[in-house]
CSV table of N, CA, C and O in Angstrom, one decimal:
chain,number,residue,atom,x,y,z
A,6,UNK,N,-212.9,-37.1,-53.0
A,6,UNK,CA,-211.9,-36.2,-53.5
A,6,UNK,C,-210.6,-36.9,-53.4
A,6,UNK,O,-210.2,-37.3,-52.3
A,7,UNK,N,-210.0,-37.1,-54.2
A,7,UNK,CA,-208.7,-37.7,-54.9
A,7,UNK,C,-207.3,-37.0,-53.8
A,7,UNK,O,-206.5,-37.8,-53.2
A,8,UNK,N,-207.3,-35.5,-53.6
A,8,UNK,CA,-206.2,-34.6,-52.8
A,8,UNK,C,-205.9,-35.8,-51.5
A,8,UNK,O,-206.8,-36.4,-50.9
A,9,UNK,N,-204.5,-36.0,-51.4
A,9,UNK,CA,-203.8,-36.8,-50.4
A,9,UNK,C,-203.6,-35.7,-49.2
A,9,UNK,O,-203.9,-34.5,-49.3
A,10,UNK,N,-203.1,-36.2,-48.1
A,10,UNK,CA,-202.7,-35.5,-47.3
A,10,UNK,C,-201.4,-34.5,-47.6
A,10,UNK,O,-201.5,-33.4,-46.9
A,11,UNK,N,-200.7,-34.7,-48.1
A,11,UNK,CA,-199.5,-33.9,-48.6
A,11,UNK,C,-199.8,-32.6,-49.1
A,11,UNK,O,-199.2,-31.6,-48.8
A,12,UNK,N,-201.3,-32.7,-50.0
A,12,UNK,CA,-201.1,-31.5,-50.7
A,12,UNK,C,-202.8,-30.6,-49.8
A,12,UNK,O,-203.5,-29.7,-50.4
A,13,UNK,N,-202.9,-31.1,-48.7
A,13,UNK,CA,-204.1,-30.4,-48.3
A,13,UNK,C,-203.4,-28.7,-47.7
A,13,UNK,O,-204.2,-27.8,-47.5
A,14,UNK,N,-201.8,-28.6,-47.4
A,14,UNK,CA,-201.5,-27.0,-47.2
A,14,UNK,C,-201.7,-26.6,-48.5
A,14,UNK,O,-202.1,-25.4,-48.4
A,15,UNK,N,-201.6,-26.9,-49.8
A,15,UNK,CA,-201.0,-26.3,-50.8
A,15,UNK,C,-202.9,-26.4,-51.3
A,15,UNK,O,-202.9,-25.4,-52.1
A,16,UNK,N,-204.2,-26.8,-51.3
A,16,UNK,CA,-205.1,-26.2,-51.3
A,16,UNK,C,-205.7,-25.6,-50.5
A,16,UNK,O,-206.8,-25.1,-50.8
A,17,UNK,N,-205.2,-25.3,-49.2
A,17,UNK,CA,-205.6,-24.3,-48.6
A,17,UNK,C,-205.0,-23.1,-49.0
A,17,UNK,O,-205.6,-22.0,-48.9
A,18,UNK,N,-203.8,-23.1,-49.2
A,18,UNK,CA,-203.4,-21.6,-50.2
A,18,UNK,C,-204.0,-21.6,-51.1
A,18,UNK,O,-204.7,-20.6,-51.2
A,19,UNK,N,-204.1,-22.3,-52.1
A,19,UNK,CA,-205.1,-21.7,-53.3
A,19,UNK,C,-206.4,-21.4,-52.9
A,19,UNK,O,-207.0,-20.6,-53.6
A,20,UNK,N,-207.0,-22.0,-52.0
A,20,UNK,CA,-208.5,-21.2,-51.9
A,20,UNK,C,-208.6,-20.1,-51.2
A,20,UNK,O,-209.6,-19.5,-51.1
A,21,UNK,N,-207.2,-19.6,-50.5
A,21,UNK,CA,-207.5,-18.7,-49.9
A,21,UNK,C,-206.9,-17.4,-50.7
A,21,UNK,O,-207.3,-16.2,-50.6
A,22,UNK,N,-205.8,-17.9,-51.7
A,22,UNK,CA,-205.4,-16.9,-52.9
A,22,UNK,C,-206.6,-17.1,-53.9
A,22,UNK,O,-206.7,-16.3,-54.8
A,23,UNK,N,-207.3,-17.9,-53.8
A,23,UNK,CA,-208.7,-17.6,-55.0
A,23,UNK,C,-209.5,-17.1,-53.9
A,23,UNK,O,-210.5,-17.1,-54.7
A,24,UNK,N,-210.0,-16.8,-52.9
A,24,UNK,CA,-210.9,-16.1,-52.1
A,24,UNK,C,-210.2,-14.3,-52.4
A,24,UNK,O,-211.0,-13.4,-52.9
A,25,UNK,N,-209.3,-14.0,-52.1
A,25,UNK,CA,-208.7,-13.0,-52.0
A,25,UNK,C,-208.7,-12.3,-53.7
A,25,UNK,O,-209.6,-11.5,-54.0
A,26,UNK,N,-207.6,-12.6,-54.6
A,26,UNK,CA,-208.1,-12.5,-55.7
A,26,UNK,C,-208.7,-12.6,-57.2
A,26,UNK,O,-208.4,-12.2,-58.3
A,27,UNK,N,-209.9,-13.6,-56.6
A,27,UNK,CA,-211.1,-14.3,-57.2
A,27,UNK,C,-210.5,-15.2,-58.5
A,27,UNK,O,-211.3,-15.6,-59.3
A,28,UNK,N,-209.1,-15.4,-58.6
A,28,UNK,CA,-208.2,-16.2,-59.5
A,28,UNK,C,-207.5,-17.0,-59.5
A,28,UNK,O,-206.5,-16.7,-58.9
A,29,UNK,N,-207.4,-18.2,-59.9
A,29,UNK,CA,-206.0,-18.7,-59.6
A,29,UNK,C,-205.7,-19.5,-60.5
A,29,UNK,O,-206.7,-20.1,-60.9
A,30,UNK,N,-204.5,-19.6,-61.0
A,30,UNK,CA,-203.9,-19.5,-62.3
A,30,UNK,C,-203.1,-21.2,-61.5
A,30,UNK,O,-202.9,-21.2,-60.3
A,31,UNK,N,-202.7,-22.5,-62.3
A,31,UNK,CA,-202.3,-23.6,-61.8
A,31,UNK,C,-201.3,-24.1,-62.8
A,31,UNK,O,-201.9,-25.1,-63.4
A,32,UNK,N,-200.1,-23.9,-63.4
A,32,UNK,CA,-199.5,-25.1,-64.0
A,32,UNK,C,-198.3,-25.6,-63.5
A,32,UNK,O,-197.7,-25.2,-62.5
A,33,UNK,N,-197.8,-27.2,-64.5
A,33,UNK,CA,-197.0,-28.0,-64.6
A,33,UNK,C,-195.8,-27.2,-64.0
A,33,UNK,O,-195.2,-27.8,-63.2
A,34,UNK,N,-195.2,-25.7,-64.3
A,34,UNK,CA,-193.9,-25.2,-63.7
A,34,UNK,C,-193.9,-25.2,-62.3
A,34,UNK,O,-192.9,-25.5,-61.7
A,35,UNK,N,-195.0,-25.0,-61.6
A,35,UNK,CA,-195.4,-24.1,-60.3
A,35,UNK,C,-195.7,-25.4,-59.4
A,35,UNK,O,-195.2,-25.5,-58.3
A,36,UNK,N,-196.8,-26.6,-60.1
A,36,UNK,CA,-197.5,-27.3,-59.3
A,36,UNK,C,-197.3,-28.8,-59.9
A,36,UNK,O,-198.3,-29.5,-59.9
A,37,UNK,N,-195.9,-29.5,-60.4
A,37,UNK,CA,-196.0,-30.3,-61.1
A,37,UNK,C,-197.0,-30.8,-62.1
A,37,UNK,O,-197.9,-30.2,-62.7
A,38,UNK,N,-196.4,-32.4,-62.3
A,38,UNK,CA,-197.1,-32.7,-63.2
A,38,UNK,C,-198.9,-33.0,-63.2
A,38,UNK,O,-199.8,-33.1,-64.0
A,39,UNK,N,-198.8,-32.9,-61.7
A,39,UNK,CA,-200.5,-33.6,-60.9
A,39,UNK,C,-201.1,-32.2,-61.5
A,39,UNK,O,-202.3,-32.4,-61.8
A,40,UNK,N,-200.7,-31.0,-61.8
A,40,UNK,CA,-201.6,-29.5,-61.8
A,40,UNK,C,-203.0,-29.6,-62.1
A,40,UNK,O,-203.8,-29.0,-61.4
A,41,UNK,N,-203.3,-30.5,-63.1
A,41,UNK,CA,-204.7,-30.1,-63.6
A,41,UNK,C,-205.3,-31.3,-62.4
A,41,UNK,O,-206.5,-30.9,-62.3
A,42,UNK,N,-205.2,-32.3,-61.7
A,42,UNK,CA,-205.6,-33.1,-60.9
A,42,UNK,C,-205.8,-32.2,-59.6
A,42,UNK,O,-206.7,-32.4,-58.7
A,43,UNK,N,-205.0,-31.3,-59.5
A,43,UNK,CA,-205.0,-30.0,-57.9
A,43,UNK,C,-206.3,-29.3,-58.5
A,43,UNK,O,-207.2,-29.0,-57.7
A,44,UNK,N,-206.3,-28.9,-60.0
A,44,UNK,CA,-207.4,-27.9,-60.2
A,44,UNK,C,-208.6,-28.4,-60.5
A,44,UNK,O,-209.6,-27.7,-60.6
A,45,UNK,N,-208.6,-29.7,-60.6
A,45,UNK,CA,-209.6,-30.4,-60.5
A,45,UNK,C,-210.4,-30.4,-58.8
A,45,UNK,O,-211.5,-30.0,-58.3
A,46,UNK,N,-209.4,-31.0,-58.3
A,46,UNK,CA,-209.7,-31.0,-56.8
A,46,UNK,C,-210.5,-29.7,-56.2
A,46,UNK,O,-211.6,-29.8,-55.6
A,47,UNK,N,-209.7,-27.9,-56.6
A,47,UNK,CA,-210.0,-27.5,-55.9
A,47,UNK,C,-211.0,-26.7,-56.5
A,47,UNK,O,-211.7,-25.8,-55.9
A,48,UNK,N,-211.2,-27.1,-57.9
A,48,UNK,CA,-212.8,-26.5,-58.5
A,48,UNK,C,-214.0,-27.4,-57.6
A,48,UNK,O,-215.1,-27.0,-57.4
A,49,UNK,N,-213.6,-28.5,-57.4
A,49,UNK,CA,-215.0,-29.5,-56.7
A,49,UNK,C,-215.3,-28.8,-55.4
A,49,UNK,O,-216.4,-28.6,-54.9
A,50,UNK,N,-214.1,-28.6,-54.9
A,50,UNK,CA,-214.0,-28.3,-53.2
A,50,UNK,C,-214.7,-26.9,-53.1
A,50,UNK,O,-215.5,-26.6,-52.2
A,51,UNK,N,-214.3,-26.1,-54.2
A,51,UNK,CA,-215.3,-23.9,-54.2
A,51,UNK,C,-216.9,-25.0,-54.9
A,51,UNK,O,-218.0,-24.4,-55.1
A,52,UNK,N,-216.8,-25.9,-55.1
A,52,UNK,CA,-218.6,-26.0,-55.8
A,52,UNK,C,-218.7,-26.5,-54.7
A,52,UNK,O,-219.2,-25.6,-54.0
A,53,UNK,N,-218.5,-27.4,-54.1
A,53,UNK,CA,-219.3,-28.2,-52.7
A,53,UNK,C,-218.9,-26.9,-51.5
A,53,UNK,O,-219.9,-26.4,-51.1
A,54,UNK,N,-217.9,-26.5,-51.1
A,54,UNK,CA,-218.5,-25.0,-50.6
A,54,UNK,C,-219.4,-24.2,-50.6
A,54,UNK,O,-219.7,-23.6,-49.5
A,55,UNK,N,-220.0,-24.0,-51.8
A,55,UNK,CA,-220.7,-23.1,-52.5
A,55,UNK,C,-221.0,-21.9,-51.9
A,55,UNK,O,-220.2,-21.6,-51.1
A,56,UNK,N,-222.1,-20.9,-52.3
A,56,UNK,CA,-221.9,-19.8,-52.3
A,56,UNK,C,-220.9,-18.5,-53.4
A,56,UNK,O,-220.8,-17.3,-53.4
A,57,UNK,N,-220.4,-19.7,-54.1
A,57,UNK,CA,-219.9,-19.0,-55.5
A,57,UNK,C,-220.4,-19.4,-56.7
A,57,UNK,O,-221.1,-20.3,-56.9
A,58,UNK,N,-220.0,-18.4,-57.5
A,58,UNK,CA,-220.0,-18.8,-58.9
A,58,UNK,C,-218.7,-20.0,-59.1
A,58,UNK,O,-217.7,-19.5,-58.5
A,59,UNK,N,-218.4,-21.1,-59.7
A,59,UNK,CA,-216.4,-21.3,-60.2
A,59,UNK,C,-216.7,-21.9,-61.6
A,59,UNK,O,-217.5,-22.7,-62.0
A,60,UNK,N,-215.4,-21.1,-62.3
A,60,UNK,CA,-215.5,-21.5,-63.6
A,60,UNK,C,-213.8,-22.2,-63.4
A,60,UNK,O,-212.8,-21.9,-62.7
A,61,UNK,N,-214.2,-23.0,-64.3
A,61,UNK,CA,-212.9,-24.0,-64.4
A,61,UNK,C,-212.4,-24.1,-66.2
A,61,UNK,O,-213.0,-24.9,-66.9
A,62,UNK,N,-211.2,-23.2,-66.7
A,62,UNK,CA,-210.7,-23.1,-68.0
A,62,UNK,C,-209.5,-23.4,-68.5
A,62,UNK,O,-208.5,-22.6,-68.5
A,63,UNK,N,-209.5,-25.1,-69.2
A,63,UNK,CA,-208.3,-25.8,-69.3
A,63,UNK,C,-208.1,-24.8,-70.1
A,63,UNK,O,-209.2,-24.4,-70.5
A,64,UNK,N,-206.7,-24.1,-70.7
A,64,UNK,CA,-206.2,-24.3,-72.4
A,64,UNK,C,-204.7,-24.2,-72.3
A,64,UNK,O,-204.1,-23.4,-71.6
A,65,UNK,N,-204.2,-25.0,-73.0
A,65,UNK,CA,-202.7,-24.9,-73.2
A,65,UNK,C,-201.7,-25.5,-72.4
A,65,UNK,O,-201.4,-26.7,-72.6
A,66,UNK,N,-201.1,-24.7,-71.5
A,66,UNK,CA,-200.2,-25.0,-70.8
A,66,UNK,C,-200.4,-24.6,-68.9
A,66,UNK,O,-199.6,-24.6,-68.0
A,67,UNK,N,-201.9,-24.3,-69.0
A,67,UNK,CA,-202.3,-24.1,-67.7
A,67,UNK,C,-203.8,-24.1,-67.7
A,67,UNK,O,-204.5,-24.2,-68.7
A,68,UNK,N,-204.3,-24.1,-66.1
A,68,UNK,CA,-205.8,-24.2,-65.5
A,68,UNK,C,-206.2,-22.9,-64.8
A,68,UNK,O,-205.8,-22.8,-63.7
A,69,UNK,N,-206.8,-22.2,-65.2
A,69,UNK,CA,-207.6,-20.6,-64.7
A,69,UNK,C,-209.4,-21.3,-63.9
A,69,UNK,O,-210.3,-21.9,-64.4
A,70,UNK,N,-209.2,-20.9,-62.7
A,70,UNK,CA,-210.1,-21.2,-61.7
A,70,UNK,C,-210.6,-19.5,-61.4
A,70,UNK,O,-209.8,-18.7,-60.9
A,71,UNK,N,-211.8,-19.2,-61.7
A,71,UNK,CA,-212.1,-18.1,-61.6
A,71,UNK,C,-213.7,-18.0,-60.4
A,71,UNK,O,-214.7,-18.8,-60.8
A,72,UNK,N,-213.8,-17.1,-59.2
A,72,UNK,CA,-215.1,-17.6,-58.8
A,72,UNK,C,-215.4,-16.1,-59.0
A,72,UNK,O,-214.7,-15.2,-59.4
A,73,UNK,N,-217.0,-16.0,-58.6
A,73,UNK,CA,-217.8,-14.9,-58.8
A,73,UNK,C,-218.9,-14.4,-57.6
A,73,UNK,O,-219.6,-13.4,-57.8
Protein backbone atom coordinates (compact mmCIF):
# COMPACT_ATOMS: atom_id res chain seq x y z
CA UNK A 1 0.00 0.00 0.00
CA UNK A 2 1.41 3.28 -1.29
CA UNK A 3 -0.32 5.59 2.10
CA UNK A 4 2.95 7.23 3.87
CA UNK A 5 2.94 7.81 7.38
CA UNK A 6 1.61 11.34 7.29
CA UNK A 7 -1.57 10.44 5.92
CA UNK A 8 -2.29 7.18 8.10
CA UNK A 9 -4.60 9.86 10.74
CA UNK A 10 -6.41 11.09 7.68
CA UNK A 11 -7.39 7.25 6.63
CA UNK A 12 -8.38 6.40 9.72
CA UNK A 13 -10.99 9.15 9.58
CA UNK A 14 -12.20 8.12 6.48
CA UNK A 15 -12.79 4.62 7.43
CA UNK A 16 -14.26 5.41 10.33
CA UNK A 17 -16.60 8.29 8.48
CA UNK A 18 -17.23 5.35 5.84
CA UNK A 19 -18.00 2.87 8.66
CA UNK A 20 -20.49 5.23 10.26
CA UNK A 21 -22.09 6.64 7.13
CA UNK A 22 -21.36 3.87 4.63
CA UNK A 23 -19.97 6.91 2.31
CA UNK A 24 -17.27 8.88 1.60
CA UNK A 25 -17.05 11.37 -0.83
CA UNK A 26 -12.87 12.42 -1.60
CA UNK A 27 -11.73 15.40 -3.71
CA UNK A 28 -8.77 17.66 -4.93
CA UNK A 29 -10.59 20.73 -2.71
CA UNK A 30 -10.72 18.71 0.65
CA UNK A 31 -7.80 16.15 0.07
CA UNK A 32 -5.28 17.68 -2.44
CA UNK A 33 -3.95 16.81 -5.41
CA UNK A 34 -2.96 12.89 -4.11
CA UNK A 35 -7.30 12.42 -3.65
CA UNK A 36 -7.78 9.73 -5.98
CA UNK A 37 -4.32 7.97 -4.72
CA UNK A 38 -6.05 8.26 -0.81
CA UNK A 39 -9.20 6.67 -2.45
CA UNK A 40 -7.36 4.25 -4.00
CA UNK A 41 -5.60 3.35 -0.77
CA UNK A 42 -8.53 3.28 1.19
CA UNK A 43 -10.83 1.16 -1.28
CA UNK A 44 -7.87 -1.61 -1.02
CA UNK A 45 -7.65 -1.29 2.77
CA UNK A 46 -12.20 -1.84 3.23
CA UNK A 47 -11.41 -4.92 0.56
CA UNK A 48 -8.43 -6.50 2.44
CA UNK A 49 -10.56 -5.80 5.69
CA UNK A 50 -13.30 -7.37 4.33
CA UNK A 51 -16.48 -8.25 5.49
CA UNK A 52 -17.96 -5.50 3.10
CA UNK A 53 -19.38 -4.94 0.06
CA UNK A 54 -16.82 -1.44 -1.47
CA UNK A 55 -17.61 0.10 -4.59
CA UNK A 56 -15.15 2.58 -5.76
CA UNK A 57 -16.78 5.48 -8.48
CA UNK A 58 -14.38 7.82 -10.23
CA UNK A 59 -16.37 10.65 -12.25
CA UNK A 60 -15.52 14.18 -12.64
CA UNK A 61 -14.15 16.11 -10.11
CA UNK A 62 -14.37 13.57 -7.18
CA UNK A 63 -14.13 9.62 -5.77
CA UNK A 64 -17.53 8.08 -4.00
CA UNK A 65 -16.39 5.06 -1.83
CA UNK A 66 -19.49 3.35 -0.95
CA UNK A 67 -19.63 -0.08 1.30
CA UNK A 68 -22.50 -2.38 1.90
Amino acid sequence: MATTNNSIPVMVNLLQELHTNKEVSLDAFHYGDNYKRIAEDLYKTVQLIGGYGVNLNEGGLRTVITIR
